[in-house]
Amino acid sequence: MVTAIYCSVRSPPETALNGSVSPDAFTTTSWRRAITTELDRRRAAKMAKTPLAPPLSSSRLALVALLSATSVFFLWKSRRRLRVLLSPYSSMNPPKPSPRGKIIYASATGTSRSLAGRLSDCLRSHGLAFDLVDPRHYEPEDLPKEALVLIVASTWEEGRPPPDAQFLARWLAESAADFRVGSLLLAKCRFAVFGVGSKSYGDSFNAAAKDFSKWMRALGASEMAPVWEGDVDSGDVDEVFELWSRRIVALLKGEDSKKESGHSGSTVESVGFDESDEEVEEEVLEPVVVDMEDIAGKAPSRRSSVALANGWENGVRDMVTPVIRVNLEKQGYKIIGSHSGVKLCRWTKSQLRGRGGCYKHSFYGIESHRCMEATPSLACANKCVFCWRHHTNPVGKSWRWKMDNPLEIVDVAIDEHTKMIKQMKGVPGVKPERLSEGLSPRHCALSLVGEPIMYPEINTLVDELHRRHISTFLVTNAQFPDRIKMLKPITQLYVSVDAATKDSLKAIDRPLFGDFWERFLDSLKALRDKEQRTVYRLTLVKGWNAEDVEAYANLLGIGKPGLVEIKGVTYCGSSATSKLTMDNVPWHSDVKAFSEALAMKSHGEYEVACEHAHSCCVLLAKVDKFKIKGEWYTWIDYERFHELVASGKSFKTEDYMAPTPSWAVYGAEEGGFDPDQSRYRKERRHGAASLQT
């Protein structure tokens, strides 16, 4: 029928319509109207002879709808690619390059954004016009218009770019993989990339920066210089970035005559764990524009005292670089040797003034004014979201640094601690007798920062502390189970249990190890085999881990700790490295509710024993071990502990327990505050009241 109609339309009017229309009256409009009338007549005649088809079943309608929706989706998905192919950006009609270059930063914690801002200022000072671009507000399809693009990219989880730059990264990746786009899309663009990452993450080190470079080159962009890589753990990102910035300026102004051919796999790396980076550190100090081959160690290295000043000696580097040292000293640390530190705790200062001790005083009977907070390893294998050091300490998965003598560490730690105690003399409220006692520390909290058991001579250091009648409270972050197994008796051994599930542990602790969960569980199992006092330390973060009571209860059965400390996270102010706010800080009532729920989940194995309201902290204790005839025995007989250690014989938790005072017991009116101390309540005024005098 279609063919017949087509032929009739092509035929003379009088033939096509079988004489039903007069040739004299035929016009273009009337011809079309006549054809329409004839088609309607024939359709009606056919329908009169043919019965109507039955309506479609619901299943057929659903199938038709599904196929239609699928077609629409794929048409929408390919819209961007079709726009690129048909856009005026094709090679037949290239766009006019933008007169201003772009500096695009992919930043997670603010480091890359800060570096990009410095680069912008540097280029402006040399008369080079560049716009600073947040990838969240940049349309990737504008890239073909760009003539110059500089990218400063951080690497986020699993080698991906930060969330704010993932749309741009996805667009580049999809375009580079799409054969319809071709390899000339960015042919008019020159670019360079600087990566900001942590070498401790292994293969994913600066993966995002390398991917940006790969995708840009695949789309035809010309790379001005191979990817330069900064390692935040080495502490010299600023110096390496400064050199890269100078190189970019020289290339843009045509002052660098050396041609960079293609993409080089040997990128500039800041000092990390590999000894091959030694030449990098030396050449970085060159005050003029330095060629990349020289920095990579292909030029003769200059052995000088400069290397020693930057932490290198006999091919082994210091853990604490000059930059890290400055950052930690600003926070009040006293750096000991090349990898240890000591700091005066606020509770030490408080009890020197008779204003109360920390929760360890309430739970275990330590004298806070005689407690030294230290660590033999400032490095850690995690980058926790609630880290109160704001990640200014180094990180690592194994010991790759110069190692100091453990006896010297103890000597210097005590010396530095007593110096800080002496500086409290004359401070209003400091009691002379407490000050005198504070000059002879009797406790050492090996929990200052970092991972103490990473230090290879940790047992020797602990032995020396015990020899001096200094008790030890050692905290490990549950990533080194083999090191936990080889530990000698500790007065009290902690494992940080920051989350109860694999996903939440990864989100909160941000561990370096790929097998972090297996290491975590093995660390709990290693704790179970210890005969001395063991503790799970839980840090509750609202919105992150404070709802996982059931999962935490399951972990109790793995490590079977004698004690469980549950503490609300401490808010340490805003930081580029942490997204926590005051909304994530639980009230003491929240901590109490969680503790009571966890005790109930243990089916009587644990009960709530103590609390310290000021620290927002609660203690659970194993009933069959610490509750004798209805009384709690969570305190420690320190003299008895030292006698047991000196005897060289094996001993257990029950051998050095002491009764808990009534004021420290859970539910007491004092809330864990020692009545022999003077309660000092700071007056806090907010808003308009703070302006009144």
XYZ file of C-alpha atoms in Angstrom:
693
model
C 0.000 0.000 0.000
C 2.825 2.367 0.841
C 4.390 1.785 -2.559
C 1.096 2.336 -4.302
C 0.499 5.571 -2.511
C 4.024 6.754 -3.264
C 3.517 6.008 -6.939
C 0.155 7.713 -7.004
C 1.628 10.836 -5.544
C 4.317 10.868 -8.201
C 1.640 10.367 -10.941
C -0.426 13.139 -12.514
C -3.216 14.260 -10.210
C -6.071 13.007 -12.332
C -4.503 9.520 -12.593
C -3.515 9.303 -8.961
C -6.984 10.035 -7.696
C -8.891 8.144 -10.356
C -10.563 11.332 -11.574
C -11.927 12.257 -8.182
C -10.271 15.687 -8.373
C -10.512 18.064 -11.334
C -7.124 18.994 -12.864
C -8.231 22.614 -13.217
C -8.936 22.948 -9.520
C -5.693 21.279 -8.457
C -3.163 23.317 -6.486
C -0.423 22.278 -4.098
C -2.675 22.709 -1.081
C -5.721 21.076 -2.588
C -3.528 18.236 -3.913
C -2.279 17.406 -0.437
C -5.786 17.704 1.001
C -7.103 15.377 -1.659
C -4.423 12.810 -0.960
C -5.200 12.940 2.756
C -8.905 12.476 2.077
C -8.240 9.528 -0.198
C -5.970 7.863 2.378
C -8.581 8.298 5.092
C -11.250 6.787 2.798
C -9.145 3.747 1.998
C -8.150 3.245 5.672
C -11.785 3.397 6.781
C -12.804 0.878 4.108
C -10.109 -1.553 5.220
C -10.996 -1.239 8.897
C -14.637 -1.966 8.073
C -13.592 -5.342 6.631
C -10.952 -6.169 9.289
C -11.840 -6.753 12.972
C -9.978 -4.666 15.567
C -6.913 -6.268 17.127
C -7.231 -7.168 20.804
C -5.585 -4.734 23.240
C -1.987 -5.385 24.311
C -1.565 -7.406 27.492
C -0.007 -5.767 30.555
C 3.202 -7.797 30.134
C 3.574 -6.602 26.538
C 2.969 -3.036 27.622
C 5.645 -3.396 30.324
C 8.105 -4.773 27.769
C 7.403 -1.920 25.371
C 7.867 0.615 28.196
C 11.149 -0.986 29.256
C 12.548 -0.965 25.729
C 11.473 2.648 25.271
C 13.081 3.723 28.549
C 16.300 1.899 27.653
C 16.445 3.621 24.291
C 15.919 7.018 25.881
C 18.664 6.331 28.466
C 21.271 5.372 25.876
C 20.345 8.330 23.704
C 20.861 10.596 26.725
C 24.137 8.861 27.660
C 25.610 9.399 24.205
C 24.435 13.027 24.019
C 27.689 14.401 25.414
C 29.801 12.369 23.005
C 27.645 13.453 20.059
C 27.947 17.069 21.155
C 31.714 16.721 21.232
C 31.801 15.079 17.804
C 29.466 17.641 16.251
C 30.691 20.660 18.182
C 32.750 23.461 16.671
C 35.716 22.041 18.672
C 36.412 19.455 16.011
C 39.617 19.561 14.026
C 37.687 21.084 11.102
C 36.830 24.152 13.174
C 39.137 24.474 16.236
C 38.095 26.919 18.999
C 39.908 30.121 19.670
C 42.270 29.484 22.625
C 41.459 31.209 25.887
C 43.845 34.124 26.525
C 44.199 33.180 30.220
C 45.596 29.922 31.513
C 43.873 27.806 34.131
C 45.223 26.420 37.419
C 42.958 23.538 38.421
C 43.376 22.088 41.905
C 42.080 18.723 43.088
C 42.173 19.067 46.856
C 40.886 16.883 49.693
C 42.339 18.484 52.817
C 43.299 21.901 51.455
C 46.972 21.234 50.688
C 46.599 21.278 46.899
C 44.330 24.305 47.047
C 46.934 26.166 49.094
C 49.733 25.197 46.713
C 47.643 26.237 43.712
C 47.109 29.641 45.308
C 50.859 30.046 45.754
C 51.404 29.092 42.123
C 48.836 31.669 41.033
C 50.642 34.387 42.994
C 53.990 33.301 41.570
C 52.755 33.410 37.968
C 51.081 36.767 38.506
C 54.334 38.214 39.824
C 55.944 37.234 36.512
C 53.193 38.840 34.442
C 51.494 35.565 33.521
C 47.676 35.614 33.603
C 46.080 32.495 35.103
C 42.706 31.794 36.685
C 42.477 29.688 39.835
C 39.792 27.057 39.194
C 37.789 24.900 41.579
C 36.864 21.756 39.577
C 33.406 21.740 41.168
C 32.565 24.887 39.200
C 34.371 24.050 35.970
C 32.683 22.661 32.871
C 34.989 19.952 31.415
C 33.671 20.584 27.911
C 35.435 23.946 28.035
C 38.823 22.191 28.086
C 39.202 22.254 24.272
C 39.153 26.072 24.550
C 42.125 26.141 26.915
C 45.647 26.864 25.750
C 47.399 26.388 29.116
C 46.311 24.178 32.018
C 48.274 23.557 35.224
C 46.916 20.872 37.550
C 47.781 20.461 41.228
C 46.225 17.149 42.256
C 45.994 15.270 45.528
C 45.257 11.560 45.694
C 42.345 10.436 47.828
C 41.200 6.930 48.792
C 42.337 3.961 46.675
C 44.231 6.143 44.239
C 41.216 8.207 43.207
C 41.144 11.999 42.960
C 39.364 13.922 45.740
C 35.545 14.005 45.558
C 35.460 17.598 44.264
C 37.481 16.608 41.189
C 35.928 13.242 40.412
C 33.485 14.594 37.808
C 36.335 16.215 35.883
C 38.381 13.026 36.192
C 35.498 10.872 34.985
C 34.924 13.150 31.987
C 38.601 12.960 31.022
C 38.744 9.187 31.502
C 35.602 8.554 29.440
C 36.700 10.937 26.691
C 40.152 9.378 26.502
C 38.602 5.923 26.165
C 35.993 6.949 23.553
C 37.243 6.373 19.983
C 34.666 8.862 18.643
C 36.356 11.733 20.457
C 39.744 11.108 18.955
C 43.226 12.137 20.033
C 43.103 15.755 18.834
C 40.424 17.154 21.131
C 42.980 19.006 23.283
C 45.598 19.459 20.568
C 45.822 23.208 21.229
C 46.396 22.751 24.958
C 49.679 22.623 26.879
C 49.649 21.334 30.449
C 51.689 20.242 33.456
C 50.747 18.316 36.604
C 52.054 18.406 40.168
C 50.983 15.553 42.458
C 50.480 15.734 46.225
C 50.352 12.380 47.991
C 51.750 10.060 50.629
C 54.395 7.558 49.621
C 53.294 5.358 52.498
C 50.265 4.334 50.415
C 52.522 2.377 48.046
C 51.290 1.893 44.484
C 48.564 4.517 44.834
C 51.148 7.241 45.604
C 50.134 10.228 43.454
C 48.005 7.960 41.274
C 45.483 10.736 40.613
C 48.154 13.111 39.262
C 49.517 10.391 36.971
C 46.016 9.628 35.709
C 45.332 13.295 34.909
C 48.563 13.380 32.906
C 47.708 10.158 31.068
C 44.202 11.306 30.112
C 45.318 14.748 28.960
C 48.004 13.234 26.741
C 45.552 10.701 25.328
C 43.330 13.595 24.201
C 46.188 15.280 22.378
C 47.366 17.829 24.954
C 51.077 18.597 25.005
C 52.811 17.969 28.357
C 55.231 20.767 29.196
C 57.052 18.708 31.835
C 56.587 15.200 33.273
C 54.578 14.816 36.483
C 56.346 16.086 39.582
C 55.451 14.340 42.823
C 55.347 15.745 46.364
C 55.324 13.473 49.417
C 53.549 15.059 52.383
C 55.164 12.594 54.783
C 58.688 13.760 53.993
C 57.938 17.324 55.075
C 59.488 18.974 52.012
C 56.484 19.353 49.704
C 56.847 23.134 49.825
C 60.452 23.006 48.615
C 59.702 20.562 45.777
C 56.659 22.577 44.719
C 58.738 25.760 44.703
C 61.184 24.133 42.268
C 58.353 22.919 40.058
C 56.826 26.409 40.028
C 60.147 27.920 38.945
C 60.438 25.372 36.187
C 56.938 26.141 34.924
C 57.647 29.878 34.923
C 60.847 29.295 32.959
C 59.027 27.148 30.395
C 56.191 29.652 29.979
C 58.601 32.557 29.513
C 60.719 30.574 27.060
C 63.782 30.722 29.285
C 64.239 26.952 29.456
C 65.905 25.674 26.319
C 65.905 22.012 27.298
C 63.088 20.105 25.646
C 61.081 17.603 27.639
C 60.299 14.713 25.312
C 57.099 12.850 26.134
C 56.123 11.524 29.518
C 58.869 10.218 31.735
C 58.273 7.418 34.181
C 60.989 8.754 36.465
C 59.227 11.555 38.219
C 60.611 13.918 40.780
C 59.927 12.415 44.180
C 60.299 14.094 47.501
C 62.163 12.288 50.208
C 60.306 9.211 51.415
C 61.363 5.780 52.619
C 63.662 4.780 49.759
C 67.368 5.370 50.046
C 67.511 6.176 46.343
C 65.852 9.512 47.136
C 69.004 10.832 48.780
C 70.126 12.786 45.748
C 66.687 14.338 45.451
C 67.010 16.030 48.827
C 70.459 17.361 48.010
C 69.580 18.811 44.638
C 66.324 20.337 45.865
C 68.372 22.931 47.691
C 69.763 24.387 44.458
C 68.670 28.052 44.426
C 68.295 28.274 40.634
C 66.096 26.478 38.127
C 67.190 22.848 38.236
C 66.855 20.350 35.435
C 64.723 17.315 36.189
C 67.447 14.854 35.256
C 69.717 16.469 37.824
C 67.080 16.216 40.539
C 66.431 12.563 39.754
C 70.046 11.819 40.576
C 71.522 11.576 37.058
C 73.887 14.433 37.701
C 76.786 14.041 40.166
C 75.471 14.353 43.728
C 76.926 16.945 46.054
C 77.820 15.283 49.348
C 77.938 18.002 51.916
C 76.882 19.015 55.373
C 73.590 20.092 53.837
C 72.546 16.430 53.650
C 73.124 16.001 57.389
C 71.133 19.142 58.106
C 68.184 17.627 56.270
C 68.222 14.360 58.169
C 70.566 12.100 56.219
C 73.495 10.253 57.701
C 75.275 7.220 56.218
C 72.422 6.590 53.809
C 69.731 6.479 56.542
C 67.392 9.377 57.131
C 65.875 10.848 60.272
C 62.193 10.253 60.877
C 61.708 13.875 61.907
C 62.588 16.224 59.072
C 63.216 19.923 59.764
C 59.707 20.850 58.599
C 58.045 18.188 60.767
C 60.207 19.249 63.706
C 59.078 22.876 63.400
C 55.394 21.862 63.185
C 55.578 19.600 66.237
C 57.580 22.065 68.313
C 54.897 24.683 67.640
C 52.456 22.298 69.334
C 54.619 22.068 72.439
C 56.542 18.876 71.702
C 60.106 18.401 72.822
C 61.728 16.337 70.087
C 64.149 13.692 71.351
C 66.862 12.612 68.932
C 65.547 11.750 65.490
C 62.233 9.993 66.166
C 60.974 10.424 69.764
C 59.093 13.085 71.662
C 57.739 14.198 75.031
C 55.041 16.715 75.943
C 53.484 18.056 79.128
C 49.879 16.931 79.500
C 47.194 19.433 80.528
C 46.164 17.087 83.353
C 49.724 17.119 84.691
C 49.441 20.889 84.928
C 45.995 20.600 86.468
C 47.043 18.290 89.291
C 50.152 20.373 89.969
C 47.648 23.081 90.848
C 45.434 20.715 92.841
C 42.603 21.002 90.344
C 42.064 17.317 89.645
C 43.678 14.534 87.646
C 42.860 12.750 84.433
C 40.625 9.713 84.037
C 43.616 7.407 84.653
C 43.790 8.879 88.147
C 40.139 7.981 88.726
C 40.235 4.567 87.028
C 43.729 3.297 87.943
C 45.111 5.550 90.651
C 47.980 7.195 88.798
C 49.292 10.533 90.050
C 48.698 12.814 87.077
C 51.268 15.368 88.230
C 53.904 12.597 88.140
C 52.949 11.244 84.720
C 55.193 11.716 81.669
C 53.581 11.609 78.235
C 56.068 10.367 75.625
C 56.618 8.195 72.565
C 59.656 6.485 71.023
C 58.084 6.687 67.558
C 56.392 9.769 66.198
C 55.420 7.809 63.072
C 52.051 6.100 62.719
C 50.399 3.680 60.274
C 47.030 5.476 60.363
C 45.683 8.920 59.540
C 42.681 9.006 61.865
C 39.989 11.601 61.271
C 40.098 12.604 64.949
C 43.895 12.799 65.190
C 44.563 15.602 67.659
C 47.983 16.197 66.073
C 46.355 17.223 62.741
C 48.609 14.730 60.909
C 51.778 16.768 61.417
C 53.635 13.598 62.443
C 55.189 11.183 59.899
C 53.510 7.976 58.748
C 54.898 4.628 57.684
C 54.258 0.900 57.521
C 57.676 -0.236 58.739
C 60.762 1.151 60.434
C 63.000 2.653 57.729
C 64.715 5.402 59.667
C 67.783 5.979 61.771
C 67.344 4.462 65.246
C 68.341 6.111 68.533
C 69.544 4.324 71.657
C 66.593 3.459 73.970
C 68.492 4.335 77.150
C 69.322 7.771 75.750
C 65.673 8.270 74.809
C 64.596 7.578 78.402
C 67.284 9.877 79.819
C 66.443 12.789 77.543
C 62.687 12.278 77.936
C 62.943 12.546 81.730
C 65.251 15.559 81.441
C 62.907 17.398 79.084
C 59.885 16.472 81.189
C 61.436 17.786 84.408
C 62.435 21.004 82.634
C 58.816 21.574 81.657
C 57.728 20.814 85.234
C 60.218 23.363 86.567
C 58.727 25.969 84.228
C 55.467 25.602 86.156
C 57.124 27.137 89.214
C 55.500 30.465 89.947
C 52.337 29.662 87.995
C 49.327 30.723 90.109
C 47.935 27.812 92.092
C 50.856 25.416 91.693
C 51.468 23.672 95.010
C 55.144 23.402 96.078
C 54.807 19.818 97.318
C 53.188 18.723 94.050
C 55.861 20.511 92.061
C 58.562 18.687 94.024
C 56.879 15.321 93.423
C 56.408 16.114 89.746
C 60.172 16.310 89.259
C 60.292 12.524 89.822
C 57.897 10.937 87.270
C 56.340 7.628 88.294
C 54.197 6.885 85.269
C 54.791 7.032 81.527
C 51.939 7.172 79.034
C 53.440 5.841 75.804
C 50.525 7.248 73.855
C 51.611 10.752 72.956
C 51.401 10.321 69.197
C 52.398 7.752 66.603
C 52.825 4.015 67.062
C 55.226 3.181 69.952
C 55.602 -0.503 69.102
C 57.035 0.353 65.679
C 60.262 1.248 67.497
C 62.442 -1.901 67.221
C 63.868 -1.484 70.751
C 60.551 -0.956 72.506
C 61.170 -3.810 74.968
C 64.514 -2.367 76.044
C 62.932 1.049 76.519
C 60.103 -0.408 78.626
C 62.586 -2.380 80.721
C 64.520 0.804 81.451
C 61.366 2.626 82.538
C 60.417 -0.244 84.847
C 63.958 -0.346 86.256
C 63.443 3.281 87.299
C 60.109 2.381 88.907
C 58.127 4.169 86.202
C 54.930 2.333 85.251
C 53.971 2.016 81.576
C 50.654 2.619 79.809
C 51.283 1.696 76.177
C 48.741 2.295 73.392
C 48.932 0.573 70.019
C 46.742 1.226 66.976
C 46.060 -2.454 66.169
C 48.053 -2.700 62.940
C 51.137 -4.592 64.156
C 49.981 -7.910 65.688
C 53.445 -9.486 65.577
C 54.880 -6.615 67.589
C 52.123 -7.013 70.192
C 52.996 -10.688 70.579
C 56.673 -9.983 71.295
C 56.023 -7.288 73.917
C 57.276 -7.907 77.433
C 54.894 -7.269 80.365
C 53.434 -3.761 80.329
C 51.711 -2.225 83.349
C 48.660 -1.754 81.136
C 48.485 -2.517 77.413
C 45.902 -0.767 75.225
C 44.597 -1.448 71.748
C 42.699 1.368 70.033
C 39.384 -0.001 68.750
C 38.210 3.000 66.760
C 35.500 1.162 64.840
C 33.710 -2.164 64.894
C 33.319 -2.883 61.169
C 35.716 -2.984 58.259
C 34.110 -0.094 56.397
C 33.896 2.199 59.415
C 37.486 1.393 60.448
C 38.684 2.322 56.980
C 36.710 5.576 57.066
C 37.810 6.606 60.564
C 41.421 5.393 60.837
C 42.336 5.732 57.136
C 45.010 3.022 57.517
C 48.011 2.652 55.212
C 47.862 -1.140 55.075
C 45.676 -2.796 52.473
C 45.025 -5.720 54.846
C 44.200 -3.367 57.722
C 41.135 -5.330 58.851
C 43.003 -8.630 59.105
C 45.782 -6.891 61.034
C 43.202 -5.321 63.306
C 41.589 -8.669 64.177
C 44.977 -10.355 64.645
C 45.984 -7.565 67.043
C 42.893 -8.260 69.151
C 43.735 -11.954 69.213
C 47.297 -11.155 70.258
C 45.925 -9.080 73.146
C 43.914 -12.065 74.371
C 47.101 -14.029 75.070
C 48.553 -11.386 77.411
C 48.446 -12.210 81.126
C 48.739 -8.616 82.359
C 46.128 -5.858 82.224
C 44.665 -5.298 78.764
C 42.303 -2.588 77.549
C 40.160 -1.836 74.513
C 40.135 1.929 74.016
C 37.032 3.139 72.161
C 36.747 6.698 70.893
C 33.121 7.518 70.140
C 32.448 9.853 67.212
C 28.794 10.732 66.681
C 27.731 9.982 63.155
C 30.705 7.682 62.579
C 30.844 4.821 65.082
C 28.597 5.600 68.044
C 25.742 3.397 66.828
C 27.622 0.088 66.362
C 26.956 -1.396 69.826
C 26.204 -4.884 68.502
C 29.369 -4.993 66.391
C 31.514 -3.779 69.312
C 30.023 -6.498 71.508
C 31.160 -9.088 68.977
C 34.728 -7.750 69.173
C 34.799 -8.272 72.940
C 34.791 -11.998 72.365
C 37.875 -11.830 70.131
C 40.347 -10.028 72.387
C 38.643 -10.621 75.748
C 40.164 -7.469 77.303
C 40.084 -7.055 81.051
C 38.931 -3.444 80.683
C 37.151 -1.294 78.107
C 37.613 2.485 78.083
C 34.893 4.367 76.256
C 35.620 8.022 75.640
C 33.943 10.742 73.637
C 36.070 12.227 70.879
C 37.852 15.456 71.769
C 37.212 18.302 69.355
C 40.544 19.901 68.491
C 39.300 22.712 66.299
C 38.795 22.874 62.568
C 41.495 21.402 60.402
C 42.087 20.807 56.723
C 42.797 17.176 57.588
C 39.548 16.509 59.460
C 35.871 17.104 58.742
C 34.792 16.720 62.366
C 32.738 19.427 64.038
C 31.238 19.852 67.501
C 28.221 17.926 66.214
C 30.414 14.806 66.228
C 31.295 15.189 69.917
C 29.047 13.108 72.206
C 27.811 14.326 75.586
C 28.773 12.400 78.700
C 25.204 11.125 78.827
C 25.678 9.697 75.318
C 28.854 7.905 76.403
C 27.105 6.519 79.486
C 24.178 5.252 77.409
C 26.530 3.546 74.950
C 28.545 1.981 77.795
C 25.458 0.623 79.528
C 24.163 -0.817 76.243
C 27.521 -2.488 75.534
C 27.622 -3.968 79.045
C 24.138 -5.419 78.529
C 25.222 -6.940 75.202
C 28.039 -8.766 77.018
C 25.431 -10.751 78.996
C 26.978 -10.039 82.364
C 30.616 -10.598 81.391
C 31.331 -6.847 81.703
C 29.799 -4.173 83.886
C 30.181 -0.399 84.063
C 32.754 0.161 86.842
C 33.975 3.789 86.799
C 33.435 7.151 85.169
C 35.211 10.466 84.807
C 32.617 13.004 83.765
C 35.158 15.757 83.114
C 36.893 13.608 80.466
C 33.582 12.264 79.138
C 34.934 8.785 79.805
C 33.483 5.534 81.198
C 35.198 2.257 82.169
C 33.823 -1.243 81.688
C 35.533 -4.046 83.627
C 35.427 -7.826 83.469
C 33.341 -8.963 86.402
C 35.146 -12.252 87.115
C 38.486 -10.480 87.275
C 37.983 -7.031 88.774
C 34.927 -7.401 91.008
C 35.652 -9.134 94.314
C 32.857 -9.609 96.844
C 30.861 -6.831 95.216
C 33.749 -4.309 95.252
C 35.696 -3.048 92.254
C 39.477 -3.481 92.068
C 40.411 -1.412 89.030
C 43.249 0.506 90.710
C 46.869 -0.656 90.422
C 49.337 -1.516 93.168
C 52.342 0.055 91.422
C 54.952 -1.000 93.956
C 53.741 -4.575 93.752
C 53.937 -4.414 89.942
C 57.589 -3.352 90.030
C 58.377 -6.133 92.503
C 56.808 -8.675 90.171
C 58.728 -7.348 87.164
C 62.001 -7.409 89.099
C 61.405 -11.013 90.176
C 61.577 -12.216 86.604
C 58.707 -14.628 87.217
C 55.440 -14.736 85.321
C 52.514 -12.932 86.905
C 48.908 -11.993 86.159
C 46.524 -9.077 86.419
C 45.151 -10.269 89.754
C 48.624 -10.065 91.320
C 48.793 -6.244 91.325
C 45.231 -5.004 91.712
C 44.044 -2.458 94.300
C 40.545 -1.420 95.441
C 38.769 1.418 93.623
C 37.758 4.363 95.855
C 34.044 5.021 96.169
C 34.223 8.455 94.507
C 35.515 6.866 91.277
C 32.842 4.156 91.047
C 30.199 4.549 88.358
C 27.183 6.466 89.575
C 28.967 8.167 92.483
C 27.948 11.723 93.241
C 31.511 12.958 92.563
C 31.394 11.723 88.958
C 34.968 10.481 89.211
C 36.400 13.716 90.603
C 38.821 13.203 93.508
C 37.334 14.997 96.556
C 40.863 15.702 97.817
C 41.277 18.038 94.830
C 39.719 21.488 94.424
C 37.083 21.604 91.726
C 37.710 24.590 89.479
C 34.963 25.558 87.088
C 35.935 27.970 84.379
C 33.391 30.676 83.724
C 32.342 30.535 80.106
C 30.525 33.487 78.618
C 29.288 33.526 75.067
C 27.740 36.032 72.715
C 26.982 39.497 74.093
C 27.895 38.374 77.618
C 31.496 37.868 76.562
C 31.757 41.585 75.744
C 30.730 42.693 79.215
C 33.419 43.696 81.690
